[in-house]
Coordinates of C-alpha atoms in Angstrom, one line a residue:
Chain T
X447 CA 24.5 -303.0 -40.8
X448 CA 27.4 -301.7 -38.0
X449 CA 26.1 -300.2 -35.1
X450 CA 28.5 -297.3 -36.3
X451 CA 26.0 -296.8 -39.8
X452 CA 23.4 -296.9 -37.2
X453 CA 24.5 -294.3 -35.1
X454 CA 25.5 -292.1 -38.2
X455 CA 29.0 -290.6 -39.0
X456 CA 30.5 -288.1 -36.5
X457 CA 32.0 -284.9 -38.0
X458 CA 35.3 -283.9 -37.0
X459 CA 35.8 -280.2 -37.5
X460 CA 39.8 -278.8 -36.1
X461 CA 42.4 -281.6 -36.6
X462 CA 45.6 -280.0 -34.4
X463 CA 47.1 -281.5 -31.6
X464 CA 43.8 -282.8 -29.8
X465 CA 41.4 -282.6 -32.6
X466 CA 43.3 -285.4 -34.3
X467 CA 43.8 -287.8 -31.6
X468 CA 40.1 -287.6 -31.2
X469 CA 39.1 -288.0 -34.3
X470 CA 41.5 -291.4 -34.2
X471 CA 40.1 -292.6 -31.3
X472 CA 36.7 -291.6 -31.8
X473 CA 37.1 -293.4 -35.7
X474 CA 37.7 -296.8 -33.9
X475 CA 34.1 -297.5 -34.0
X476 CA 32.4 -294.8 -35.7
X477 CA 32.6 -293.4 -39.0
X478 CA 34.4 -290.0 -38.8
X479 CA 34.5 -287.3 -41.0
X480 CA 37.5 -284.8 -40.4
X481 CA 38.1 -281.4 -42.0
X482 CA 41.1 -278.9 -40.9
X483 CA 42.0 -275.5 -42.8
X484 CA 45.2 -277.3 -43.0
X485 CA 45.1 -279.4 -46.2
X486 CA 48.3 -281.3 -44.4
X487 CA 46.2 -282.2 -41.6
X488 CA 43.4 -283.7 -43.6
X489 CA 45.7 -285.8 -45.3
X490 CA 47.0 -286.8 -41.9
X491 CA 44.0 -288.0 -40.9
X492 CA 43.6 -289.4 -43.9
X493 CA 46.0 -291.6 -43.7
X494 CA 44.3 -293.0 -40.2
X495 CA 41.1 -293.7 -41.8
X496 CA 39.3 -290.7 -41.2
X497 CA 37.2 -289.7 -44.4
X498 CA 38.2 -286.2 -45.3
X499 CA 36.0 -283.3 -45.9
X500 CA 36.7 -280.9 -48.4
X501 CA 34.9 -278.5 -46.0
X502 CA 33.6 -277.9 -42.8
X503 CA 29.7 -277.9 -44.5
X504 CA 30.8 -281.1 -46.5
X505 CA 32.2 -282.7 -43.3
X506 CA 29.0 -281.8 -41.2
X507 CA 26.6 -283.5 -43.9
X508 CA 24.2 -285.5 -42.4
X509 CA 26.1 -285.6 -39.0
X510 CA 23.5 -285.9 -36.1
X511 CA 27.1 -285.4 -33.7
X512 CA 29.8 -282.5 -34.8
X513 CA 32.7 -282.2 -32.5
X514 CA 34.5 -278.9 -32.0
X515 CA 38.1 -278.5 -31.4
X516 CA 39.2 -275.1 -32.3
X517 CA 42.0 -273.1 -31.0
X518 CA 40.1 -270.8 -29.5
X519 CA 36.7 -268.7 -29.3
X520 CA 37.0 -266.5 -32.5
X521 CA 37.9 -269.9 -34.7
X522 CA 34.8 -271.4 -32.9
X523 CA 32.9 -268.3 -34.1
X524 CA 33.8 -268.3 -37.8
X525 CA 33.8 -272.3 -38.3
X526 CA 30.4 -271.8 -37.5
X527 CA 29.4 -268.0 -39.0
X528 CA 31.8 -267.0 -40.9
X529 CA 32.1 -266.9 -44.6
X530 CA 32.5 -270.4 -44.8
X531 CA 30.7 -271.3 -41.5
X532 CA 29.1 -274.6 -41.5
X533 CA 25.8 -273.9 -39.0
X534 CA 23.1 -273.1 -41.5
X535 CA 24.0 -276.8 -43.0
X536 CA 23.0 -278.6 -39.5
X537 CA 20.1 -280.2 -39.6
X538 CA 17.4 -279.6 -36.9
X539 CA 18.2 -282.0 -33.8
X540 CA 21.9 -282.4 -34.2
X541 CA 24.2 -281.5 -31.3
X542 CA 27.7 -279.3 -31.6
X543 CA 30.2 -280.6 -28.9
X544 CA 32.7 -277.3 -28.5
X545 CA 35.9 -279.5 -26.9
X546 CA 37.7 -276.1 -26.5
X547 CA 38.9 -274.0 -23.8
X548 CA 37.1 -270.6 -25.6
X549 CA 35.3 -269.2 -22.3
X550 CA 31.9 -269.0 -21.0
X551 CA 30.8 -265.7 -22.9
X552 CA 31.8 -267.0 -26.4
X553 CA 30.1 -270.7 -25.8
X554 CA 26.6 -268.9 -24.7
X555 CA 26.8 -266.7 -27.4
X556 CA 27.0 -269.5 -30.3
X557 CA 24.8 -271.7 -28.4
X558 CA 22.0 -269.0 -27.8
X559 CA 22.8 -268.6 -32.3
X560 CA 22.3 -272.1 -32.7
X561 CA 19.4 -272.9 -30.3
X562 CA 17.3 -270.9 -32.7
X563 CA 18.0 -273.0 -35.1
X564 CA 17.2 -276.1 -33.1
X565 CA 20.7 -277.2 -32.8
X566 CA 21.9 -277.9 -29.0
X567 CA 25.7 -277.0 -27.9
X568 CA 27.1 -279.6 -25.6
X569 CA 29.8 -277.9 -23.8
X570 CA 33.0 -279.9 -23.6
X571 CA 36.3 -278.6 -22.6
X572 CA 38.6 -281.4 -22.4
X573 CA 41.8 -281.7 -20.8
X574 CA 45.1 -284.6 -20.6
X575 CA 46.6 -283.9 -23.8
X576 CA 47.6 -285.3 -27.1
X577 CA 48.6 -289.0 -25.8
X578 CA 45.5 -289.3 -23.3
X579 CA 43.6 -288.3 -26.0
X580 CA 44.6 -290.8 -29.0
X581 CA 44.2 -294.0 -25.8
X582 CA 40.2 -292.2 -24.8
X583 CA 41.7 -291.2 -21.6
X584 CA 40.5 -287.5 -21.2
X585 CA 39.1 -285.6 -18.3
X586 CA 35.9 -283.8 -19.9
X587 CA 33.9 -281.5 -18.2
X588 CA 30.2 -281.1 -19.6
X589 CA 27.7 -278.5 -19.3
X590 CA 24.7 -279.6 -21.3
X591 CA 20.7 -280.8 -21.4
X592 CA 19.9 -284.2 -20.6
X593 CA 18.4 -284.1 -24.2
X594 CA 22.0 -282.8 -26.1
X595 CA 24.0 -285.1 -23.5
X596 CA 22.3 -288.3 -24.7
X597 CA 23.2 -287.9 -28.5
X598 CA 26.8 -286.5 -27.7
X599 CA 27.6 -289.1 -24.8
X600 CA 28.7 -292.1 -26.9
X601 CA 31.1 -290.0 -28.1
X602 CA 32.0 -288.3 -25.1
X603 CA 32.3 -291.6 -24.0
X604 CA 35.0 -292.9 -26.4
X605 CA 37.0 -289.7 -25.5
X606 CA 37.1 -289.6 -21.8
X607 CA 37.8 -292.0 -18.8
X608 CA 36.2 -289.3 -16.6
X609 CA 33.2 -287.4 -18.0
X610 CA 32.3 -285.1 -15.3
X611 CA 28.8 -282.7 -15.8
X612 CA 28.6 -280.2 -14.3
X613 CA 25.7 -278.1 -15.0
X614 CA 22.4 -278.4 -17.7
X615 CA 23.9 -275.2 -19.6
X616 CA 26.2 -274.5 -22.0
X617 CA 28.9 -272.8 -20.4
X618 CA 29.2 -274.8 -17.0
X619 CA 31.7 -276.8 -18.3
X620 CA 34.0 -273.9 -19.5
X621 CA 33.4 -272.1 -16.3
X622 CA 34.8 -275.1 -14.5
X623 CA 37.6 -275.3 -16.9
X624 CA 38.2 -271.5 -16.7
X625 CA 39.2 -272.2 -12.6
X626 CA 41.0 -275.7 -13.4
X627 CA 43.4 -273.7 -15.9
X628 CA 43.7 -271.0 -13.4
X629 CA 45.1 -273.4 -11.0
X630 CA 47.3 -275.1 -13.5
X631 CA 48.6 -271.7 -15.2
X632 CA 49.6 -270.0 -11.8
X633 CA 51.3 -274.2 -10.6
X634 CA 53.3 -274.1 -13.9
X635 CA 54.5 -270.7 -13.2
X636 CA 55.4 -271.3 -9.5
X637 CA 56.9 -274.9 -10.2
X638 CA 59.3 -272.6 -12.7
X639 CA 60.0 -270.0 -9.8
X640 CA 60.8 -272.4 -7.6
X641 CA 63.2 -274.5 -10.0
X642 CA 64.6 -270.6 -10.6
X643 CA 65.0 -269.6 -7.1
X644 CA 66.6 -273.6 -6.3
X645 CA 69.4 -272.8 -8.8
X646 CA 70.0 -269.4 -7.9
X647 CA 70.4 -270.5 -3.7
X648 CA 72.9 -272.7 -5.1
X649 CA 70.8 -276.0 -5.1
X650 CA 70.5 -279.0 -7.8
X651 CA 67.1 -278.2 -9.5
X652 CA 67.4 -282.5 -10.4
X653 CA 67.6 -283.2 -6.6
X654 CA 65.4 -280.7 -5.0
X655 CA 62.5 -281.3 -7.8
X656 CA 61.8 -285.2 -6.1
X657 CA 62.4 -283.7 -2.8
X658 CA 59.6 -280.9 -3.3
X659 CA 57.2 -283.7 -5.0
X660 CA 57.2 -285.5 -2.0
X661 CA 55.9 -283.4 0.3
X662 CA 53.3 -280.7 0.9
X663 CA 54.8 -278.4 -2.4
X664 CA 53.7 -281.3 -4.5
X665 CA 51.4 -280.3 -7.2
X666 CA 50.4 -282.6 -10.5
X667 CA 52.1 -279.3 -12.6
X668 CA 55.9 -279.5 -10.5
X669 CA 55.5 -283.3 -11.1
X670 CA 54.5 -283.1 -15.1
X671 CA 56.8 -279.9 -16.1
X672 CA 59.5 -280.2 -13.0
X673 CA 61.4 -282.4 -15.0
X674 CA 61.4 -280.5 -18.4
X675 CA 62.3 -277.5 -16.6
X676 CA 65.4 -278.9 -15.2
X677 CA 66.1 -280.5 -18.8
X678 CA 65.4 -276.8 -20.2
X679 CA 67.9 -275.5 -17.1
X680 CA 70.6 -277.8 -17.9
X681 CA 70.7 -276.5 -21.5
X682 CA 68.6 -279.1 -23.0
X683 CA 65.3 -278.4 -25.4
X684 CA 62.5 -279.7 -23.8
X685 CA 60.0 -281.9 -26.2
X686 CA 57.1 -279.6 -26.6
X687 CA 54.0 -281.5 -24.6
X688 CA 52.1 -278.5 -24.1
X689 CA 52.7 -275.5 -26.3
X690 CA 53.4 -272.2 -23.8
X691 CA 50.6 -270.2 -26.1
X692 CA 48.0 -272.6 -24.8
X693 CA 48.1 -270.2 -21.3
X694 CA 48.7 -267.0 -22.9
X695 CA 44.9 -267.8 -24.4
X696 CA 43.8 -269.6 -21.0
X697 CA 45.1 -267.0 -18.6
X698 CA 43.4 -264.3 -20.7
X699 CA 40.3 -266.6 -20.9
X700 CA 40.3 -266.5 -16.7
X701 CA 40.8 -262.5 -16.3
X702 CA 38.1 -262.4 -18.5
X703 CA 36.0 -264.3 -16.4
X704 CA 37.5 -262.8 -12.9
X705 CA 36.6 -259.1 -14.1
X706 CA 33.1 -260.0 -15.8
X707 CA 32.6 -261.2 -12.0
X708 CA 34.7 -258.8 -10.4
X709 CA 36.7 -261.2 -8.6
X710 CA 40.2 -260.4 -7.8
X711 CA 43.0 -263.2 -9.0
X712 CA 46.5 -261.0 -8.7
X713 CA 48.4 -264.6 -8.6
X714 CA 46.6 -265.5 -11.9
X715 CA 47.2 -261.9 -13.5
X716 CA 51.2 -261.9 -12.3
X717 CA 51.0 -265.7 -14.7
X718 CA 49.4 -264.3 -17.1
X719 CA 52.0 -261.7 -17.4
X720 CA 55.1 -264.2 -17.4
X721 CA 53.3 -266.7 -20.4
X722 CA 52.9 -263.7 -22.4
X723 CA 56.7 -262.6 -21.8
X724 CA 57.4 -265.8 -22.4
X725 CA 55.6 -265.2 -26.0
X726 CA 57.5 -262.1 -26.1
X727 CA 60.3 -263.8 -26.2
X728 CA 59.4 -266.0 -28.7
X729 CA 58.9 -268.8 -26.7
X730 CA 54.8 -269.4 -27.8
X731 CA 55.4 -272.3 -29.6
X732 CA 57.8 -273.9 -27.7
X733 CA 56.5 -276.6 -24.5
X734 CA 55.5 -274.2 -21.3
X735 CA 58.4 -275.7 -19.4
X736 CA 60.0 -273.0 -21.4
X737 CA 58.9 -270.2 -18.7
X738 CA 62.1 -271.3 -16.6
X739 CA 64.2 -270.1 -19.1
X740 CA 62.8 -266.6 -18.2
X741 CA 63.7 -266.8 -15.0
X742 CA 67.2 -267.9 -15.3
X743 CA 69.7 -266.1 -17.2
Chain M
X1167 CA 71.1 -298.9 32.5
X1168 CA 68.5 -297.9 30.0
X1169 CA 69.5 -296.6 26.2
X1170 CA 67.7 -293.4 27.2
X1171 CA 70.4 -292.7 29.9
X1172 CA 73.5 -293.8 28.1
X1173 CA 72.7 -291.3 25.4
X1174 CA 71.7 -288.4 27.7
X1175 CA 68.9 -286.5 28.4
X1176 CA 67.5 -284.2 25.1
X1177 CA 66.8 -280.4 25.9
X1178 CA 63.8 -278.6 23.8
X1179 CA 63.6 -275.4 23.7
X1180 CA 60.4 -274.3 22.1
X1181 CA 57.3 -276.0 23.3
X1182 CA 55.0 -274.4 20.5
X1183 CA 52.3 -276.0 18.7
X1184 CA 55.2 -278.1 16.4
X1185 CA 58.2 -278.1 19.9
X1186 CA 55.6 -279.8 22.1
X1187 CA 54.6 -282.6 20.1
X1188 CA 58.5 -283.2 18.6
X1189 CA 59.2 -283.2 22.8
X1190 CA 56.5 -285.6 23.6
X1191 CA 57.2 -287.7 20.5
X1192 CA 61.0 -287.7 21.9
X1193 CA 59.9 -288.2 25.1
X1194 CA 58.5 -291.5 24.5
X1195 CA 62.0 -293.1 24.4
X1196 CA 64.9 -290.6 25.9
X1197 CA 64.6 -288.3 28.8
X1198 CA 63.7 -284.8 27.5
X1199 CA 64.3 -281.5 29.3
X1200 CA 61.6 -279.1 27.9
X1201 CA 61.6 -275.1 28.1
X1202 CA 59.5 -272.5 26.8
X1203 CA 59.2 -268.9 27.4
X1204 CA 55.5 -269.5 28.2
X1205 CA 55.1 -271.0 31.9
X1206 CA 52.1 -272.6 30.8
X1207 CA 53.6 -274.3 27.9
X1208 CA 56.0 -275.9 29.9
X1209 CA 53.3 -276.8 32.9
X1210 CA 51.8 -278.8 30.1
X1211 CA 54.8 -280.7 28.4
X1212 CA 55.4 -281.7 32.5
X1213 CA 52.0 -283.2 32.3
X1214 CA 53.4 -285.0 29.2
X1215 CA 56.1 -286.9 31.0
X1216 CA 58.5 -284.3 30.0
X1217 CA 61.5 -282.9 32.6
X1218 CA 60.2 -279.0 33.1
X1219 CA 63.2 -276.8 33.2
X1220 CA 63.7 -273.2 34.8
X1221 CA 65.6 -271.8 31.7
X1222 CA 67.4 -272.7 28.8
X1223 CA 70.4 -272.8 30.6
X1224 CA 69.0 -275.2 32.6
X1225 CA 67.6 -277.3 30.2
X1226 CA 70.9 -277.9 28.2
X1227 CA 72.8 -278.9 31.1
X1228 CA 75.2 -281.4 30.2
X1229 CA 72.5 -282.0 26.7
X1230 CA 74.9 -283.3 23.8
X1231 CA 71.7 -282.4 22.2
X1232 CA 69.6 -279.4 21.7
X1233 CA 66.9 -279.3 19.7
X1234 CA 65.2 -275.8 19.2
X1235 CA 61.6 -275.0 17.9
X1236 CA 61.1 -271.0 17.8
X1237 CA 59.3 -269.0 16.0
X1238 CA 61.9 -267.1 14.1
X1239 CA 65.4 -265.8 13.4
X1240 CA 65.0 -263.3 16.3
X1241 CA 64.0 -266.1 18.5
X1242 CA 66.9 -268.1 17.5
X1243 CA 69.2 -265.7 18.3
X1244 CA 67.6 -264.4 21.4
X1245 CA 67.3 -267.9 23.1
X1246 CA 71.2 -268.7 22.0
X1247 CA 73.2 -265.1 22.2
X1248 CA 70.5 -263.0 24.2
X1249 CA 70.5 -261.5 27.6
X1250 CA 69.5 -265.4 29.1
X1251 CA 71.1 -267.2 26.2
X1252 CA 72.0 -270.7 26.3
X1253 CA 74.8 -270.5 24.1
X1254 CA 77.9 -270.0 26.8
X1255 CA 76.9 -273.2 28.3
X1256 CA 76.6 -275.7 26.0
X1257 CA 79.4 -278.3 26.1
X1258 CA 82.1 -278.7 22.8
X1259 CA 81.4 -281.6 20.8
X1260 CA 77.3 -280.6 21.9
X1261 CA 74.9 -280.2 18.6
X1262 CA 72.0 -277.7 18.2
X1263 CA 69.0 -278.8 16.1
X1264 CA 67.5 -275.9 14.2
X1265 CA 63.9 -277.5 13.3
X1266 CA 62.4 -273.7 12.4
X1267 CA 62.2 -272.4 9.2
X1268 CA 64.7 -269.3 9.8
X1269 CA 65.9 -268.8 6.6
X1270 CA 70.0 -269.8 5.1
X1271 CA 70.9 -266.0 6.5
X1272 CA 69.8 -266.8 9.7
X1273 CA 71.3 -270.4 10.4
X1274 CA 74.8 -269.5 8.5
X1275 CA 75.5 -266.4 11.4
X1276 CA 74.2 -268.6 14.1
X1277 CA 76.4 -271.6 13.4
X1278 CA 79.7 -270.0 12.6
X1279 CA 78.9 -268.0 16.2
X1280 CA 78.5 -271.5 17.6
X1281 CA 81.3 -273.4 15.7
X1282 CA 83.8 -271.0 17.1
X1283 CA 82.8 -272.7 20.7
X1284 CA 83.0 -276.0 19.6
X1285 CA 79.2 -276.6 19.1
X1286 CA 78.1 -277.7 15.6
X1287 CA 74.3 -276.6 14.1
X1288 CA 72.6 -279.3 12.8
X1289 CA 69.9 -277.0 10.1
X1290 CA 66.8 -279.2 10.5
X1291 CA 64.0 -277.1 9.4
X1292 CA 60.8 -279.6 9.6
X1293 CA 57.2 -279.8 7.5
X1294 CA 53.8 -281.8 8.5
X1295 CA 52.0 -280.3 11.0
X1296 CA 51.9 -281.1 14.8
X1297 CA 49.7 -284.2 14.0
X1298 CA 52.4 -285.9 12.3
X1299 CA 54.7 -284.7 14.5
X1300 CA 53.4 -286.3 17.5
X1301 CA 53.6 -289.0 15.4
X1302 CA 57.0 -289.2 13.9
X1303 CA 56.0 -288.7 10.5
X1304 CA 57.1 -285.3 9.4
X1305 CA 59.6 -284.5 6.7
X1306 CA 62.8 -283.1 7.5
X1307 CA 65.5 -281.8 5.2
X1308 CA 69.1 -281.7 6.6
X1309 CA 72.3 -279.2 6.1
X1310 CA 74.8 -280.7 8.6
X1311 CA 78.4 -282.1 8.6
X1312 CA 78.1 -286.0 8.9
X1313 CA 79.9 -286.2 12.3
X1314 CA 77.2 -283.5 13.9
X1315 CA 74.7 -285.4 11.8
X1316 CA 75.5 -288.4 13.4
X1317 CA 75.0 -287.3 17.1
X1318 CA 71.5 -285.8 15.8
X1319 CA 70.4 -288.6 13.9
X1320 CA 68.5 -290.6 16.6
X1321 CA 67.3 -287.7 17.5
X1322 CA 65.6 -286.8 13.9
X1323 CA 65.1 -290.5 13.4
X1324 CA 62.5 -290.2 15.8
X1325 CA 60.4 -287.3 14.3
X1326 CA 60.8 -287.7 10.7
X1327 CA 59.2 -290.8 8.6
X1328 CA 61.1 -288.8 5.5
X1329 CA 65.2 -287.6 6.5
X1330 CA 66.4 -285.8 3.2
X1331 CA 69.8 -284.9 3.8
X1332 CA 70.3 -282.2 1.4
X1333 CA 74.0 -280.6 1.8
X1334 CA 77.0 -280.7 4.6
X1335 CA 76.6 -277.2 5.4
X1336 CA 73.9 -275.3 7.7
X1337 CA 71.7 -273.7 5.6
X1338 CA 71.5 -276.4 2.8
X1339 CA 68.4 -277.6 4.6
X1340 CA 67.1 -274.0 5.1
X1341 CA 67.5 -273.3 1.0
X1342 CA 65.2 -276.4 0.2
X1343 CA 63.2 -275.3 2.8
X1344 CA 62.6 -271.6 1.3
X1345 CA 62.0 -273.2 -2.2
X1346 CA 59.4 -275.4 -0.7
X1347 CA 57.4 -272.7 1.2
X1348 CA 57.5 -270.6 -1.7
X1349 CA 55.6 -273.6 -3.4
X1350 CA 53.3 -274.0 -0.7
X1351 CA 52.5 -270.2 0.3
X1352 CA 51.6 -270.1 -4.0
X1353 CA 49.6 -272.9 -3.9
X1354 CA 47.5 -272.2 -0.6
X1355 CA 46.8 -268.5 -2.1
X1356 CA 46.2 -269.6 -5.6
X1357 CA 43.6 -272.4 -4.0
X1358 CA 42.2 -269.7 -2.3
X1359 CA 41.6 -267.4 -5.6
X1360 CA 40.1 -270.3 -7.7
X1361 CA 37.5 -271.6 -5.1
X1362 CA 36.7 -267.5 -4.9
X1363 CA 36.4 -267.7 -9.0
X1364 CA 34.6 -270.8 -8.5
X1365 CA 32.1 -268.9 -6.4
X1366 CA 32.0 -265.9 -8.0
X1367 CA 31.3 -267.6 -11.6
X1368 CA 28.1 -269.5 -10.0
X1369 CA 30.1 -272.7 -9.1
X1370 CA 29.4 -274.6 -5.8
X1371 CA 32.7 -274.6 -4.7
X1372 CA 32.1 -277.9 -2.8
X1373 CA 31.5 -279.5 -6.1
X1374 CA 34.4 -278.0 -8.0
X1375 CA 37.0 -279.0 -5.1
X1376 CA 36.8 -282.7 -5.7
X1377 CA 36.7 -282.0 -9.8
X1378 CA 39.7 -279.7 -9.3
X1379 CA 41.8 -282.7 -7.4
X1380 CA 41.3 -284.9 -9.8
X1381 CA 43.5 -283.4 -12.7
X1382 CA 45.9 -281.4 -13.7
X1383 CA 45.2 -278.5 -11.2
X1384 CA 45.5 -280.6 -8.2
X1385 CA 48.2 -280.2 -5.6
X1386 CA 48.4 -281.1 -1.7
X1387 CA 47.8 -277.4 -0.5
X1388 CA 44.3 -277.8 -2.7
X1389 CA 43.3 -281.1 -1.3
X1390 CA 44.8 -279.9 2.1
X1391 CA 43.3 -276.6 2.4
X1392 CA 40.6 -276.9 0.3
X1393 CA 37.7 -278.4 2.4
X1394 CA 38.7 -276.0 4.9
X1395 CA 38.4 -273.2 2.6
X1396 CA 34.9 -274.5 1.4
X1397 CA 33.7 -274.6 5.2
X1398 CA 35.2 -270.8 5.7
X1399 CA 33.2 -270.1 2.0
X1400 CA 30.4 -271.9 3.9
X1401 CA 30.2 -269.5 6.8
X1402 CA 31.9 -271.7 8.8
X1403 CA 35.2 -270.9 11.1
X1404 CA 37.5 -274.0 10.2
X1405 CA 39.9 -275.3 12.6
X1406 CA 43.1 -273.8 13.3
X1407 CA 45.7 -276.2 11.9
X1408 CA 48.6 -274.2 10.8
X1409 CA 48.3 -270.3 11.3
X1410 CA 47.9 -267.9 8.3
X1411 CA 50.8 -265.6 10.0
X1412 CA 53.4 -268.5 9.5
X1413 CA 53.1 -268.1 6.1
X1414 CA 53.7 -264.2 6.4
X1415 CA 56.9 -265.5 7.8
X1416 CA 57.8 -268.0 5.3
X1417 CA 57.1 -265.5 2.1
X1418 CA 59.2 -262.8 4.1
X1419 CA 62.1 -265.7 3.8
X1420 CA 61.3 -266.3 0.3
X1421 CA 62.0 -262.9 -0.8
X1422 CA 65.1 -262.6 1.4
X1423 CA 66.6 -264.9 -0.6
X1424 CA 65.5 -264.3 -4.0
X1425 CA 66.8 -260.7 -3.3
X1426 CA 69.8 -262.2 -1.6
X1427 CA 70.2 -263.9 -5.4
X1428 CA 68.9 -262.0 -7.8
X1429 CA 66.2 -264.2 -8.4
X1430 CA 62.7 -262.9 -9.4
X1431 CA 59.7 -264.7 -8.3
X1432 CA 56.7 -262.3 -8.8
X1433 CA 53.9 -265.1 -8.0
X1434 CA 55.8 -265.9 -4.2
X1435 CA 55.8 -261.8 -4.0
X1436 CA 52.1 -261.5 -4.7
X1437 CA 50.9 -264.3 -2.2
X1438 CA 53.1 -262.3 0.5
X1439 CA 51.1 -260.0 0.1
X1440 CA 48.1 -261.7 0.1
X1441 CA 49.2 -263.0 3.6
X1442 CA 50.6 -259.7 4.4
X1443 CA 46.7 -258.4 4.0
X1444 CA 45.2 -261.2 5.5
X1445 CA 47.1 -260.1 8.7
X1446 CA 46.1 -256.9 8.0
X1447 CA 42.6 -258.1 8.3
X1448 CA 43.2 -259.9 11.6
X1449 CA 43.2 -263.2 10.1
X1450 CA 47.0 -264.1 11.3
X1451 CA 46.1 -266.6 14.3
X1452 CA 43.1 -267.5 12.2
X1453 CA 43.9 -271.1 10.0
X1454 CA 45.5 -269.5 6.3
X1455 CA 42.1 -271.4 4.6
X1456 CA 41.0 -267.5 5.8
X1457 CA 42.7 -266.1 2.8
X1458 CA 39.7 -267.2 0.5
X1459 CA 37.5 -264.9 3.1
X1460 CA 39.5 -262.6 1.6
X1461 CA 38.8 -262.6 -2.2
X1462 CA 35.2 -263.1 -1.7
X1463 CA 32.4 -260.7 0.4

């Protein structure tokens, strides 16, 4: 008998751009059960030696761990109460881990649903992307009990290098993620300005960008996009890393938060504002390095 | 015959909180002349070792180099073309070292005023703080022809751990300059606006920092002005290392220039304003971690 058997298969649910890398990584020593609305997707996992599901209640069968990764808070909802909604099929004791960047409001609401069922949400939100997420490499920020954290941290464990907790509830990991993407939305959005403004003084966005990383404009955003942007300036289409929709949903996600706590974030508000004109010009599913395009003619 | 004499005495004008230390730093291997409006600013540098000098005038006699630390563009051209100007003095063949960040408007009228005398501008404009300044170790970016270059060189040699020459023409240093304060006046405010969301959501924004820095939303202004913005969140009055008011400055060149080009940067607009109203509030002289005072009550 594998340790794996022991520890009972892990359920999958959302195979897109992170949910699949996960699922790999976390199928490396644990038996995993994927399902995706996409039938494409199953089949992809599939083919990686994930066990498909021809369901989200099918997948969740028996799972004592079910790992989330949705697009965003009204996905999170339905998965779980929808029509097809897989939550009156957990069993007593099992954990939900929501890997998602959905907010604080919509993870207290399904976790106050399923606490009355006696299922725990371990809140989640992950970040790195699709390559740091196939190698285990993620930065995960946890709110949860010590009781839901015990059963979900094996698997947190094969996901992350750095699994940081910050709080017992569910919702103290989102909040934290809710100020980290602030931070990155408004860096991507200034590292494009800047790239913008370069070009337009009459300057090589290619030589400045090195010069700006060195010194005290640096920021992990000018040194990650910076050189996309310069590929996107000099004509070129820039490999999509990070889809530019990701912070029209995480910049919301953050007003959200700022107004239910009345805080004032006009820098935040003003990216906001340029990933959704980015959208607007059909630039959604293209990477975010895209957003210097708008500022450049 | 020491080196320091062959090569002539060095005048500073400027004896701030960044000329004073660049003097003394100088200082320690060629005879500098030091003046400063402030008669007390100059008593000081004396104490330093440093050659006090009655005017400007005085302290570019016979200088082949003049190194200038103002405050602004109506500084520069006050202590060059104004009533007690130094300009009509200077030598041909002499350089001036612009080490303030003046803007490309600014340093392009000044040197084609002195290049008609014979006098070329070296556009210097310096970042690091007067810590690394006293020190050597600041970051300088360069416009300047290489034969005025090379009479300034030992010069900036002697300040600058980092010399990035970034075009032959005054105001090539200036641009990169503007493109890099835009990055860091965004970055500063938007620090400033997540440790306030931090706070505001229920976060101890003393925890979140060091979470923050370690992924994607880190950059040196949040690591930099961080802490001091979780001591001012604290209660506390955090030391004065570079003035909120210089950023007022900065932002003010920022938007000359996208103006000047047609460029639109509505994130560097916003944290003017930011600045603009932390003045307002009588934060200016204050450290600019007193913009987070700001956003939060």
């Amino acid at each position: 008998m594998t340790s794996s058997t022991q520890e009972g298969p892990v359920a999958v649910i959302g195979l897109g751009a992170m949910g699949l890398p996960v699922a790999l990584r976390i199928a490396e020593t644990r038996d995993v059960r994927g399902y995706d609305v996409s039938a494409e997707r199953v089949a992809l996992a599939a083919s990686g030696g994930i066990a498909a599901a021809a369901s989200a209640v099918d997948a969740c069968r028996d799972a004592t761990v079910v790992l989330l990764a949705v697009r965003d808070g009204a996905q999170l909802h339905d998965v779980l109460f929808g029509e097809h909604g897989f939550a009156p099929s957990l069993s007593r004791g099992s954990v939900v881990i929501v890997t998602s960047t959905v907010g604080v409001r919509a993870v207290q609401e399904v976790a106050s649903r399923l606490e009355a069922d006696g299922v725990e949400l371990v809140d989640a939100p992950m970040s790195g992307g699709p390559v740091r997420a196939r190698n285990g490499d993620l930065l995960v920020v946890v709110g949860a009990s010590d009781a839901a954290l015990a059963t979900a941290r094996p698997v947190l464990a094969r996901m992350a290098t750095t699994l940081s907790v910050v709080g017992r509830r569910a919702g103290d990991g989102q909040a934290l993620k809710t100020v980290n993407q602030l931070l990155c939305g408004v860096h991507i959005a200034a590292a494009a300005e800047a790239l913008a403004l370069a070009r337009g003084m009459g300057l090589d966005p290619a030589a400045v960008l090195p010069l700006l990383g060195a010194g005290a404009a640096e920021s992990f955003m000018l040194g990650d996009r910076g050189p996309r942007m310069v590929e996107a300036l000099e004509g070129g289409e820039p490999e999509v890393r990070s889809r530019l929709d990701i912070f029209v949903k995480d910049l919301g996600i953050v007003q959200d938060a700022a107004r239910a706590h009345h805080v004032s974030t006009p820098l935040a508000a003003i990216a906001e504002q340029l990933f959704r004109l980015g959208e607007a010009h059909g630039y959604g599913t293209l990477d975010d390095s895209a957003l210097v395009r708008l500022l450049t003619s």
